[in-house]
Amino acid sequence: MTKKKEKGQLIVLSGPSGVGKSTVIAELLGQRKGIYFSVSYTTRQPRVGEADGINYNFVSRTEFERMIADQELLEYAEYVNNYYGTSLKMIQEKLNAGIDVLLDIEVQGAAKVRARCPEAVFIFIIPPSFEELSRRLHNRNTDNENVIAGRLEKAKIEFREIPTYDYLVINDKVSNAVEEIEAILVANECRVDNRRNILKGEFSL
Ligand code: ADP
Ligand code: 5GP
């Protein structure tokens, strides 16, 4: 009876830099099949261990500005002196094929997605404390003190946007955060609106 979804679910995950989004997403993708992670375009330099096409598509500012001009991006934003954006074509293809798509994007980009795709699910992820966020950014050892200070300042501004999200997840332990996101996705799939394809058959009114 279970039919393949006609359209994939767009899932937006935001949270301050260093909260653990990439870590939580890697764990989630390992556990839950059928989610496509949208690899963003960015003008920032790759960190040690990051690979082009896997973590991000690393492009020049000129190339990014060409993509903006040619309307190739669903959304984009400037974050701590670099551009970040989501390819429109890639996510449309996946959603139309019934595949869920996960975006890891900051709050300005999320607001643009909310305006264009109100049916998306919006999840904000926070650390157990601000002190712990600072500790994680320092422990990650990928950014200099100036960049870390910029990211912590940005975090305070981002927290103001939490009320515009549907769900709040606390990344105290990675496994707890993943479990909460899984619960959100399962509950969302059970919404009547998202099961209309089942209702077309023997359950139609
Ligand atoms: P983001 O993608 O949000 O910028 P990362 O996934 O890079 O964050 O995580 C930042 C740092 O915090 C990394 O060193 C990561 O190993 C660590 N980290 C992530 N989640 C947790 C957690 N629940 N507890 C402790 N450290 C964590
Ligand atoms: P980082 O440099 O730590 O990888 O990412 C910085 C911020 O950019 C994070 O908050 C991340 O969610 C956000 N980000 C990553 N990709 C995109 C994107 O495609 N669009 C937008 N708007 N933000 C993004």
Coordinates of C-alpha atoms and ligand atoms in Angstrom, one line a residue:
M1 CA 0.0 0.0 0.0
T2 CA 2.9 2.4 0.8
K3 CA 3.6 4.3 -2.4
K4 CA 6.6 6.3 -3.2
K5 CA 6.2 10.0 -2.3
E6 CA 5.3 12.2 -5.3
K7 CA 7.5 15.0 -4.0
G8 CA 10.4 14.9 -1.6
Q9 CA 10.4 16.9 1.6
L10 CA 12.7 20.0 1.8
I11 CA 14.3 20.1 5.3
V12 CA 16.2 23.2 6.4
L13 CA 18.7 23.0 9.3
S14 CA 20.2 26.1 10.7
G15 CA 22.3 26.9 13.8
P16 CA 25.4 28.9 14.7
S17 CA 28.7 27.9 13.2
G18 CA 30.4 25.3 15.5
V19 CA 27.2 24.0 17.1
G20 CA 27.7 20.6 15.4
K21 CA 25.5 20.7 12.3
S22 CA 28.0 18.9 10.0
T23 CA 28.6 16.3 12.7
V24 CA 24.9 15.7 13.3
I25 CA 24.1 15.6 9.6
A26 CA 26.9 13.0 8.9
E27 CA 25.4 10.8 11.6
L28 CA 21.8 11.4 10.4
L29 CA 22.7 10.5 6.8
G30 CA 24.4 7.3 8.0
Q31 CA 21.2 6.2 9.8
R32 CA 18.4 7.4 7.6
K33 CA 18.3 6.4 4.0
G34 CA 16.7 8.5 1.2
I35 CA 17.9 11.9 2.2
Y36 CA 20.0 13.9 -0.2
F37 CA 22.3 16.5 1.4
S38 CA 22.5 19.6 -0.8
V39 CA 26.2 20.5 -1.3
S40 CA 26.3 24.3 -1.2
Y41 CA 28.4 26.6 -3.2
T42 CA 30.8 28.9 -1.3
T43 CA 33.6 31.3 -1.8
R44 CA 35.3 30.4 1.5
Q45 CA 38.5 28.5 1.5
P46 CA 38.3 24.7 2.2
R47 CA 39.2 23.7 5.8
V48 CA 41.7 20.9 6.4
G49 CA 39.8 17.7 5.6
E50 CA 37.1 19.3 3.5
A51 CA 36.8 18.1 -0.1
D52 CA 35.5 19.9 -3.2
G53 CA 32.1 18.5 -4.2
I54 CA 31.6 16.7 -0.9
N55 CA 31.5 19.4 1.9
Y56 CA 31.0 22.3 -0.5
N57 CA 31.5 23.3 -4.1
F58 CA 34.3 25.8 -3.6
V59 CA 34.2 28.6 -6.2
S60 CA 35.6 32.0 -6.8
R61 CA 33.7 35.2 -6.1
T62 CA 33.5 35.9 -9.8
E63 CA 31.9 32.5 -10.4
F64 CA 29.5 32.9 -7.5
E65 CA 28.4 36.3 -8.7
R66 CA 27.8 34.8 -12.2
M67 CA 25.6 32.2 -10.6
I68 CA 23.6 34.9 -8.8
A69 CA 23.2 36.9 -12.1
D70 CA 22.1 33.8 -14.0
Q71 CA 19.5 32.9 -11.2
E72 CA 21.0 29.5 -10.6
L73 CA 20.6 29.7 -6.8
L74 CA 17.5 29.0 -4.7
E75 CA 18.9 31.3 -2.1
Y76 CA 22.3 32.7 -1.1
A77 CA 23.7 34.9 1.7
E78 CA 26.9 36.5 2.7
Y79 CA 28.2 35.2 6.0
V80 CA 31.4 36.4 7.7
N81 CA 32.8 37.8 4.4
N82 CA 32.0 34.9 2.2
Y83 CA 29.1 33.9 -0.1
Y84 CA 27.2 30.7 0.5
G85 CA 24.3 29.4 -1.8
T86 CA 22.1 26.5 -2.8
S87 CA 21.8 25.2 -6.3
L88 CA 18.2 25.5 -7.5
K89 CA 18.5 22.9 -10.3
M90 CA 20.0 20.2 -8.1
I91 CA 17.4 20.4 -5.3
Q92 CA 14.4 20.6 -7.8
E93 CA 15.6 17.4 -9.5
K94 CA 15.7 15.5 -6.2
L95 CA 12.4 16.8 -4.8
N96 CA 10.6 16.0 -8.1
A97 CA 12.1 12.5 -7.9
G98 CA 10.5 12.0 -4.5
I99 CA 13.8 12.3 -2.6
D100 CA 14.0 14.4 0.6
V101 CA 16.6 17.2 0.5
L102 CA 18.5 18.5 3.5
L103 CA 19.9 22.1 3.5
D104 CA 22.5 23.2 6.1
I105 CA 22.1 27.0 5.7
E106 CA 22.2 30.1 7.8
V107 CA 19.2 32.2 8.9
Q108 CA 19.1 34.8 6.0
G109 CA 19.1 32.0 3.4
A110 CA 16.5 30.1 5.5
A111 CA 14.2 33.1 5.4
K112 CA 14.5 33.2 1.6
V113 CA 13.6 29.5 1.4
R114 CA 10.6 30.1 3.8
A115 CA 9.3 32.7 1.4
R116 CA 9.8 30.5 -1.7
C117 CA 9.0 27.1 -0.2
P118 CA 6.6 27.5 2.8
E119 CA 6.0 23.7 2.9
A120 CA 9.7 23.0 4.0
V121 CA 10.4 21.9 7.5
F122 CA 12.6 24.4 9.5
I123 CA 14.8 23.1 12.3
F124 CA 17.1 25.2 14.4
I125 CA 19.9 23.6 16.4
I126 CA 21.5 25.1 19.5
P127 CA 24.4 24.2 21.8
P128 CA 23.7 23.4 25.5
S129 CA 25.3 26.8 26.3
F130 CA 27.1 29.8 24.7
E131 CA 30.3 28.8 26.5
E132 CA 30.1 25.3 24.9
L133 CA 29.7 26.9 21.5
S134 CA 32.9 28.9 22.0
R135 CA 34.7 25.7 23.2
R136 CA 33.6 23.7 20.1
L137 CA 34.8 26.5 17.7
H138 CA 38.1 26.6 19.5
N139 CA 38.4 22.7 19.7
R140 CA 37.6 22.4 16.0
N141 CA 40.9 24.3 15.4
T142 CA 40.0 25.4 11.9
D143 CA 39.5 29.1 12.3
N144 CA 41.7 31.9 13.7
E145 CA 40.7 34.0 16.7
N146 CA 39.3 36.8 14.6
V147 CA 37.1 34.5 12.6
I148 CA 35.9 32.7 15.8
A149 CA 35.0 36.1 17.3
G150 CA 33.0 37.0 14.2
R151 CA 31.2 33.7 14.3
L152 CA 30.3 34.0 18.0
E153 CA 28.9 37.6 17.3
K154 CA 26.9 36.2 14.4
A155 CA 25.5 33.5 16.6
K156 CA 23.9 36.0 18.9
I157 CA 22.1 37.6 16.0
E158 CA 21.1 34.2 14.6
F159 CA 19.5 33.2 17.9
R160 CA 16.9 36.0 17.5
E161 CA 15.5 34.1 14.5
I162 CA 14.7 31.0 16.5
P163 CA 11.0 31.8 16.8
T164 CA 10.6 31.7 13.0
Y165 CA 11.6 28.0 12.9
D166 CA 9.2 25.0 13.4
Y167 CA 11.5 22.9 15.7
L168 CA 14.3 23.5 18.1
V169 CA 16.9 20.8 18.7
I170 CA 19.7 20.9 21.4
N171 CA 23.0 19.3 20.4
D172 CA 24.2 18.3 23.8
K173 CA 25.0 14.7 22.7
V174 CA 25.2 14.0 19.0
S175 CA 23.1 10.9 19.3
N176 CA 20.3 12.8 21.1
A177 CA 20.3 15.6 18.5
V178 CA 20.1 13.0 15.7
E179 CA 17.2 11.2 17.5
E180 CA 15.3 14.4 17.8
I181 CA 15.7 15.2 14.1
E182 CA 14.6 11.7 13.2
A183 CA 11.5 12.1 15.4
I184 CA 10.7 15.4 13.6
L185 CA 11.1 13.8 10.2
V186 CA 9.0 10.8 11.0
A187 CA 6.2 13.0 12.5
N188 CA 6.3 15.2 9.5
E189 CA 5.9 12.2 7.1
C190 CA 2.8 11.1 9.0
R191 CA 1.0 14.4 8.4
V192 CA -2.2 13.9 6.5
D193 CA -1.1 16.4 4.0
N194 CA 2.0 14.4 3.3
R195 CA 0.1 11.2 2.9
R196 CA -2.4 12.4 0.2
N197 CA -1.0 9.8 -2.2
I198 CA -2.2 7.0 0.1
L199 CA -5.6 8.6 0.4
K200 CA -6.1 8.5 -3.4
G201 CA -6.9 4.8 -3.3
E202 CA -9.2 2.7 -1.1
F203 CA -9.2 5.4 1.7
S204 CA -10.5 8.2 -0.5
L205 CA -13.6 9.9 0.8
Ligands
ADP1 P1 29.1 23.2 12.4 O1 28.9 22.3 11.1 O2 27.7 23.5 13.0 O3 29.9 24.4 12.1 P2 30.8 21.0 13.3 O4 30.0 19.8 13.0 O5 32.0 21.3 12.5 O6 29.8 22.3 13.5 O7 31.2 20.8 14.9 C1 32.1 21.8 15.5 C2 33.0 21.1 16.5 O8 32.2 20.6 17.6 C3 33.7 19.9 15.9 O9 35.0 19.8 16.4 C4 32.8 18.7 16.4 O10 33.6 17.5 16.5 C5 32.3 19.2 17.8 N1 31.0 18.7 18.1 C6 29.9 18.5 17.4 N2 28.8 18.0 18.1 C7 29.3 17.9 19.4 C8 28.7 17.5 20.6 N3 27.4 17.1 20.7 N4 29.5 17.5 21.7 C9 30.8 17.9 21.7 N5 31.4 18.3 20.6 C10 30.7 18.3 19.4
5GP2 P1 30.8 27.2 7.5 O1 31.7 28.2 7.0 O2 30.9 27.0 9.0 O3 30.8 25.9 6.8 O4 29.3 27.7 7.3 C1 28.9 29.0 7.7 C2 27.4 29.2 7.7 O5 27.0 29.1 6.3 C3 26.7 28.1 8.4 O6 25.7 28.7 9.3 C4 26.0 27.3 7.3 O7 24.8 26.7 7.8 C5 25.8 28.3 6.3 N1 25.7 27.8 4.9 C6 26.3 26.7 4.3 N2 25.8 26.6 3.1 C7 24.9 27.6 2.9 C8 24.1 27.9 1.8 O8 24.0 27.3 0.7 N3 23.3 29.0 1.9 C9 23.2 29.8 3.1 N4 22.4 30.8 3.1 N5 24.0 29.4 4.1 C10 24.8 28.4 4.0

